[in-house]
Short mmCIF file of C-alpha atoms and ligand atoms in Angstrom, two decimals:
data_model
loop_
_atom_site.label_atom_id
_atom_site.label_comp_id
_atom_site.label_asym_id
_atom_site.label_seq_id
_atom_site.Cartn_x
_atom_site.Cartn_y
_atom_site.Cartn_z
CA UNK A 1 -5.69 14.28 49.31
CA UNK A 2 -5.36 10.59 47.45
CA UNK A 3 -3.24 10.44 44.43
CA UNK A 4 -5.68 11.33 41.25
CA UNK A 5 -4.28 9.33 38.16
CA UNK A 6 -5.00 9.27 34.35
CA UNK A 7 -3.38 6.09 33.44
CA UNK A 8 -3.29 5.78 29.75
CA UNK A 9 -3.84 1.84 28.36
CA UNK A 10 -2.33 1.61 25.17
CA UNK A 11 -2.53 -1.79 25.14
CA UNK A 12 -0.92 -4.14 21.88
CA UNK A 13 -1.32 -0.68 19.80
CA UNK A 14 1.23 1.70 17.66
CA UNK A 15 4.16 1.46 16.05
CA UNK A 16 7.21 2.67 17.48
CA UNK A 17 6.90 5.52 15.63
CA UNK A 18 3.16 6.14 15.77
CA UNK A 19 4.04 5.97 19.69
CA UNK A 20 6.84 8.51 19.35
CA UNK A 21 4.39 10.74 18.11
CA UNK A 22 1.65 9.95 20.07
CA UNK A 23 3.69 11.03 23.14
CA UNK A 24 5.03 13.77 21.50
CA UNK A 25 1.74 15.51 20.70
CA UNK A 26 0.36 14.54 24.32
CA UNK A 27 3.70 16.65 25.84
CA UNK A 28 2.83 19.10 23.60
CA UNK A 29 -0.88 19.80 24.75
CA UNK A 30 -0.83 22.10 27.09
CA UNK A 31 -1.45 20.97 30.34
CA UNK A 32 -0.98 20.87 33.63
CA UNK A 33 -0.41 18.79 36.75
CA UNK A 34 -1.25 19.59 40.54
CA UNK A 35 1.15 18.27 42.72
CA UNK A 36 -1.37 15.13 44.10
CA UNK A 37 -1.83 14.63 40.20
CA UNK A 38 -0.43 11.88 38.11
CA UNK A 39 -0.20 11.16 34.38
CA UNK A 40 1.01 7.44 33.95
CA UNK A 41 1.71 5.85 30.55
CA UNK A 42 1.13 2.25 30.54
CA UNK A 43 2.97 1.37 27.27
CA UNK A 44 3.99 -1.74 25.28
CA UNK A 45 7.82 -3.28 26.52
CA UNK A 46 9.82 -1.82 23.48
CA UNK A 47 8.65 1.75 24.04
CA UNK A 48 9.09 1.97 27.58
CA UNK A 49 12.61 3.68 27.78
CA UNK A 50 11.38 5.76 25.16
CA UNK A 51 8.13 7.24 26.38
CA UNK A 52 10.15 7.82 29.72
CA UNK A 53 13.21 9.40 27.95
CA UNK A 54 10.44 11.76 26.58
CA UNK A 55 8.89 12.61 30.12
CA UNK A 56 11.99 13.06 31.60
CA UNK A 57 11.78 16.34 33.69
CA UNK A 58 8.28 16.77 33.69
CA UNK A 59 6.06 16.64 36.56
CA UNK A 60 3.91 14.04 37.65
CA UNK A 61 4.43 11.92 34.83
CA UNK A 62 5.69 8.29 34.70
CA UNK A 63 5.77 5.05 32.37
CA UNK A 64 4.09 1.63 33.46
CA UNK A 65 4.63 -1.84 32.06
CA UNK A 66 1.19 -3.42 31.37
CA UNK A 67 2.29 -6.64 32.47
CA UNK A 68 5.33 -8.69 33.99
CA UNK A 69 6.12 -12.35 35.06
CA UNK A 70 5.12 -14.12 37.78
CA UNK A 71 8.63 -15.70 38.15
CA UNK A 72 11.79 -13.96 39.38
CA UNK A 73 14.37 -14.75 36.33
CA UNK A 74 15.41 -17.37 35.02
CA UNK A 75 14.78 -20.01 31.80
CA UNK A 76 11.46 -18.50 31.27
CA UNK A 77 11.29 -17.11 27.55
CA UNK A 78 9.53 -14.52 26.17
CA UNK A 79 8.69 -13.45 29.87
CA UNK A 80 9.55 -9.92 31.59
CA UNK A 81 10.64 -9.63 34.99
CA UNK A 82 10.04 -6.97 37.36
CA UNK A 83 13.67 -6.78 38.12
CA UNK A 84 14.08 -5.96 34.14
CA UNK A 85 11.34 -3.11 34.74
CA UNK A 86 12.82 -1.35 37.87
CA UNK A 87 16.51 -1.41 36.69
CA UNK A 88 15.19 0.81 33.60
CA UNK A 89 13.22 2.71 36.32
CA UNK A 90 9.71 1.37 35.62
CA UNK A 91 7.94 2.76 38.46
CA UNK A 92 4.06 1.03 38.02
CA UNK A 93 2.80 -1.90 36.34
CA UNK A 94 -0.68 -3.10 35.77
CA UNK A 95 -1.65 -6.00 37.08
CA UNK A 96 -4.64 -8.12 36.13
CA UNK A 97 -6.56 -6.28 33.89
CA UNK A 98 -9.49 -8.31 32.06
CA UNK A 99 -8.03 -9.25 28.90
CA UNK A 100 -5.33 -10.88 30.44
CA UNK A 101 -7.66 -12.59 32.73
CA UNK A 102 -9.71 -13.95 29.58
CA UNK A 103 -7.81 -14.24 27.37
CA UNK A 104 -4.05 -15.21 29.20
CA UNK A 105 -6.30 -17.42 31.82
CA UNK A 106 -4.70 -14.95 34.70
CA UNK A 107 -5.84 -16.12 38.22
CA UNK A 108 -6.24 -14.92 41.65
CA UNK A 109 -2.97 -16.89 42.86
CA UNK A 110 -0.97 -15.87 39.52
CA UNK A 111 -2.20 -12.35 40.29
CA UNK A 112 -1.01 -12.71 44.71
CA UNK A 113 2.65 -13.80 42.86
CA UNK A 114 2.88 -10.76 40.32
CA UNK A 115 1.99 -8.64 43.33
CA UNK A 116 3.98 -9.81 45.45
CA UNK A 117 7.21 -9.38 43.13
CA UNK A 118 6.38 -5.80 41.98
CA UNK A 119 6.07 -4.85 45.84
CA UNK A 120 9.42 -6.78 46.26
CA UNK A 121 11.06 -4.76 43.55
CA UNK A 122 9.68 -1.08 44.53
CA UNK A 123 6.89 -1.21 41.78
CA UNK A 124 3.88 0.38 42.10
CA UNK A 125 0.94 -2.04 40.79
CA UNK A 126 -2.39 -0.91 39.25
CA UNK A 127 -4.62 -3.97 40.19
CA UNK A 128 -7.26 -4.23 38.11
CA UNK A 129 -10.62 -5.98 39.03
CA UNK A 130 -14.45 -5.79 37.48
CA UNK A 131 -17.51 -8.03 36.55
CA UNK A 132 -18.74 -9.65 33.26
CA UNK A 133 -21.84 -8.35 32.16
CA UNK A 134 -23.55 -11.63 33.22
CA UNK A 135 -22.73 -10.82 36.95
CA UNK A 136 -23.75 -7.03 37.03
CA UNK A 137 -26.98 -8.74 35.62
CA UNK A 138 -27.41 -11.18 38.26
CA UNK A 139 -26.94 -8.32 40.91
CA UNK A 140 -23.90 -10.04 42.70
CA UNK A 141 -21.23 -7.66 40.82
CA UNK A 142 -20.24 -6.02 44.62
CA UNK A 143 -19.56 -9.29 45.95
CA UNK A 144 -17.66 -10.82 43.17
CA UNK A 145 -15.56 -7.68 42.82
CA UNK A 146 -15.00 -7.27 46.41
CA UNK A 147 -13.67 -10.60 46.07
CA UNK A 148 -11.17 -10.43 43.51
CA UNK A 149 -9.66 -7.77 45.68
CA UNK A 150 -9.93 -10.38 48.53
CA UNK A 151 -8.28 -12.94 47.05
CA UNK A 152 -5.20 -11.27 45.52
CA UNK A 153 -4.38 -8.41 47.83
CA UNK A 154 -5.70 -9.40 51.45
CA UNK A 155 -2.96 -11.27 52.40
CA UNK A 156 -0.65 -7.86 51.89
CA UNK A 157 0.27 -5.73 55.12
CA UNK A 158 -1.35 -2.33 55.18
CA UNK A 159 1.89 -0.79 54.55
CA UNK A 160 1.85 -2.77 51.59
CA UNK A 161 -1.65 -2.51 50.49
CA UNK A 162 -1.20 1.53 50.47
CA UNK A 163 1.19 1.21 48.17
CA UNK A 164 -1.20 -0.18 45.35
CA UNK A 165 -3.58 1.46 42.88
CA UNK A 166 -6.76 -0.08 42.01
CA UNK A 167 -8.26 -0.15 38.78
CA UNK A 168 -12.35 -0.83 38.64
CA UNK A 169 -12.92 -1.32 35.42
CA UNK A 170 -16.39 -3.33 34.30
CA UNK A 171 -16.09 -5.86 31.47
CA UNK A 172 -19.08 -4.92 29.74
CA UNK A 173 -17.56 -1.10 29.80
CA UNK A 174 -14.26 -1.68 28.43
CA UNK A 175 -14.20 -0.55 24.82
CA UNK A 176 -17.57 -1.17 24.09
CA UNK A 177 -18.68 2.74 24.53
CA UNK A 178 -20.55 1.69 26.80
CA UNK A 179 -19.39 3.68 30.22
CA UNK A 180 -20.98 3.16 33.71
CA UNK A 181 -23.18 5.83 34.96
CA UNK A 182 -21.24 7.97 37.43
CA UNK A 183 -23.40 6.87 40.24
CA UNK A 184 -22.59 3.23 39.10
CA UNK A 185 -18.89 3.69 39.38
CA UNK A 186 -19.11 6.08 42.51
CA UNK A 187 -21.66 2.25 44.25
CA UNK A 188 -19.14 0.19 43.56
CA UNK A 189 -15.73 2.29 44.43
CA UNK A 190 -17.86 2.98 48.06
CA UNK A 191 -18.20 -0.67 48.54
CA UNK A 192 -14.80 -1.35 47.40
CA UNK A 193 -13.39 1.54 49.55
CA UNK A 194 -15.42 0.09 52.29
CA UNK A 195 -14.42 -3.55 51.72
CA UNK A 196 -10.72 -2.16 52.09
CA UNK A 197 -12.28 -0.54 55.43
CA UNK A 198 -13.42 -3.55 57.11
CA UNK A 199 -9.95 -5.39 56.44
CA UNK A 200 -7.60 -2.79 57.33
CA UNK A 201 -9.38 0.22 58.88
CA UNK A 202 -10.89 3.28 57.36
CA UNK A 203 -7.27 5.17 57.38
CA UNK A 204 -5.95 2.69 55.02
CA UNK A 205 -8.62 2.79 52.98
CA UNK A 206 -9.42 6.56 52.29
CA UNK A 207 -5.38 6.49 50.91
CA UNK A 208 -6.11 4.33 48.69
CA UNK A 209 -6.56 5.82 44.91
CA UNK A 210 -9.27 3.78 43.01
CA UNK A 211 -9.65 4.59 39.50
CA UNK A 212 -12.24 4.05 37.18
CA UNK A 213 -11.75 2.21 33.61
CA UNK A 214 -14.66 1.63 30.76
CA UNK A 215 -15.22 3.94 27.49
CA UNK A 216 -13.89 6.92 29.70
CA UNK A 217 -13.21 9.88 26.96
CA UNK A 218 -12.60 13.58 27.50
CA UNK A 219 -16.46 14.65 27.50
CA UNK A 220 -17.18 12.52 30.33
CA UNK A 221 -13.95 12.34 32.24
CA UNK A 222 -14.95 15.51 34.47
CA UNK A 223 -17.98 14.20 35.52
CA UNK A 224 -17.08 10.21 36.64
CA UNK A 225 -13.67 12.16 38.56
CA UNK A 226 -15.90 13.93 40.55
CA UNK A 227 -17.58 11.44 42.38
CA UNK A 228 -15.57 11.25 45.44
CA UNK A 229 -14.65 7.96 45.39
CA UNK A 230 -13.55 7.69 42.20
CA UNK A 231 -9.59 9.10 41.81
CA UNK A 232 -9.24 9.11 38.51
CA UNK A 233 -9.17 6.79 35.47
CA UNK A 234 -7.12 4.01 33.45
CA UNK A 235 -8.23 4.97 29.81
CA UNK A 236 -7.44 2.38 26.67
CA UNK A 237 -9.25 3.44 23.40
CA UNK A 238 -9.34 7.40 24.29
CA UNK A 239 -5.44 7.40 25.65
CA UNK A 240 -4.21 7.16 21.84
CA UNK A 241 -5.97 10.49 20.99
CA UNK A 242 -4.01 13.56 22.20
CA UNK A 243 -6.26 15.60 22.56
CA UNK A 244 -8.53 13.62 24.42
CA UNK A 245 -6.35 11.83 26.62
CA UNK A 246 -5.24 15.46 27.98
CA UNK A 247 -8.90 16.33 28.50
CA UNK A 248 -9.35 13.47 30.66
CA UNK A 249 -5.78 14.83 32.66
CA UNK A 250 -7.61 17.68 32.90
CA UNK A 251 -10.83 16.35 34.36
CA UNK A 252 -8.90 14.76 37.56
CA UNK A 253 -10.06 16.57 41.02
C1 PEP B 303 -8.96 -0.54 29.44
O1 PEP B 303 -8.63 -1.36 28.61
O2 PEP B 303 -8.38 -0.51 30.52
C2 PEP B 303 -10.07 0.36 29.11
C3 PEP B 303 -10.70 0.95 30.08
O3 PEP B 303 -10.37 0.50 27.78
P1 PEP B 303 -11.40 1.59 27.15
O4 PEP B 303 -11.08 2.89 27.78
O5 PEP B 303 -11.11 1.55 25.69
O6 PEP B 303 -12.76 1.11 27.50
#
């Protein structure tokens, strides 16, 4: 069976202390993890040895930047190489999500570089792609996210490509409370699934995990995991609740 993941956003929130706690309360809700399950923690930089000092020993669970350069090292300030992330045993990063699309002005080539360089350094990336609301409403949302997967991950090898997570996650979803329907999310992971088919054989594809991301919460986490094309989710606004966040591990297939 794919991988099923609840990948927790947490995005530019909590203090190091809120965090603490926030992790804290999560290990302490009961739950549990099949062996084709993962819980990954996509945290700010500074908490990233902590939050993996805390999941130390424990199943399943793993720590992901939400971002890294597109250079190697070198005079680039402020900046975070992946080399930085795997020799403090970072194990995923996410790679293109919207906001840093929009609001960082992250392209398609940018996007092939960071790629490239987390594959280089034996990091697992969660590529994120999706549609504005303005393209869902002019019908062409397959196409143009079919595309973004085109144009940053086509030119990988298949041994390669399996080693990536994929993140649909619609704009006009992403902490607006506004989710996709299931059968929404289940269209567009087919045609994605199938776009993945047509490039590198249906093998390749069905071992690839996409998740889903938009308002997902723990009373409707169940239900969008169940479609069978959908493996899972990458959560921002209901990943800093507890409670909820170990709902939605417990809604993966
Ligand atoms: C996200 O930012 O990846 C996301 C899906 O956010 P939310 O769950 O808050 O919509």
């Amino acid at each position: 069976m794919r991988k099923q993941v609840a990948a927790a956003n947490w995005k530019m929130n909590l203090t190091y202390q809120q965090a603490e706690q926030l992790i804290t309360d999560i290990i302490n809700t009961p739950h549990t993890l099949a062996a084709h399950q993962r819980a990954v923690f996509a945290v700010p930089f500074p908490y990233l040895t902590m939050v993996a000092d805390k999941l130390k020993g424990k199943n399943g669970a793993a720590v992901s930047a939400q971002n890294c350069s597109s250079y190697k090292s070198g005079a680039y300030t402020g900046e975070t190489s992946v080399e930085m992330l795997q020799s403090i045993h970072v194990e995923y990063v996410v790679l293109g999500h919207s906001e840093r699309r929009e609001y960082f002005h992250e392209t398609s080539q940018l996007l092939t570089d960071k790629v490239n360089l987390a594959l280089q350094f034996g990091l697992t990336p969660i590529f994120c792609c999706g549609e504005a609301l303005s393209i869902r409403e002019a019908g062409t949302q397959n196409e143009y996210v079919a595309n973004q997967l085109k144009e940053s991950l086509f030119h990988l090898s298949a041994d390669d490509l399996q080693k990536i997570i994929i993140a649909y996650e619609p704009i006009w979803a992403i902490g607006t409370g506004k989710t996709a329907t299931s059968e929404q999310a289940q269209e567009m992971h087919a045609h994605l699934r199938s776009a993945l088919a047509n490039q590198y054989g249906q093998e390749v594809a069905d071992s690839i995990s996409i998740l889903y991301g938009g308002s997902v919460k723990g009373a409707n986490a169940k239900e969008i995991f169940s479609q069978p094309d959908v493996d899972g989710g990458l959560v921002g606004g209901a990943s800093l609740k507890a409670d909820e966040f170990v709902q939605i591990i417990q809604g993966l297939k």
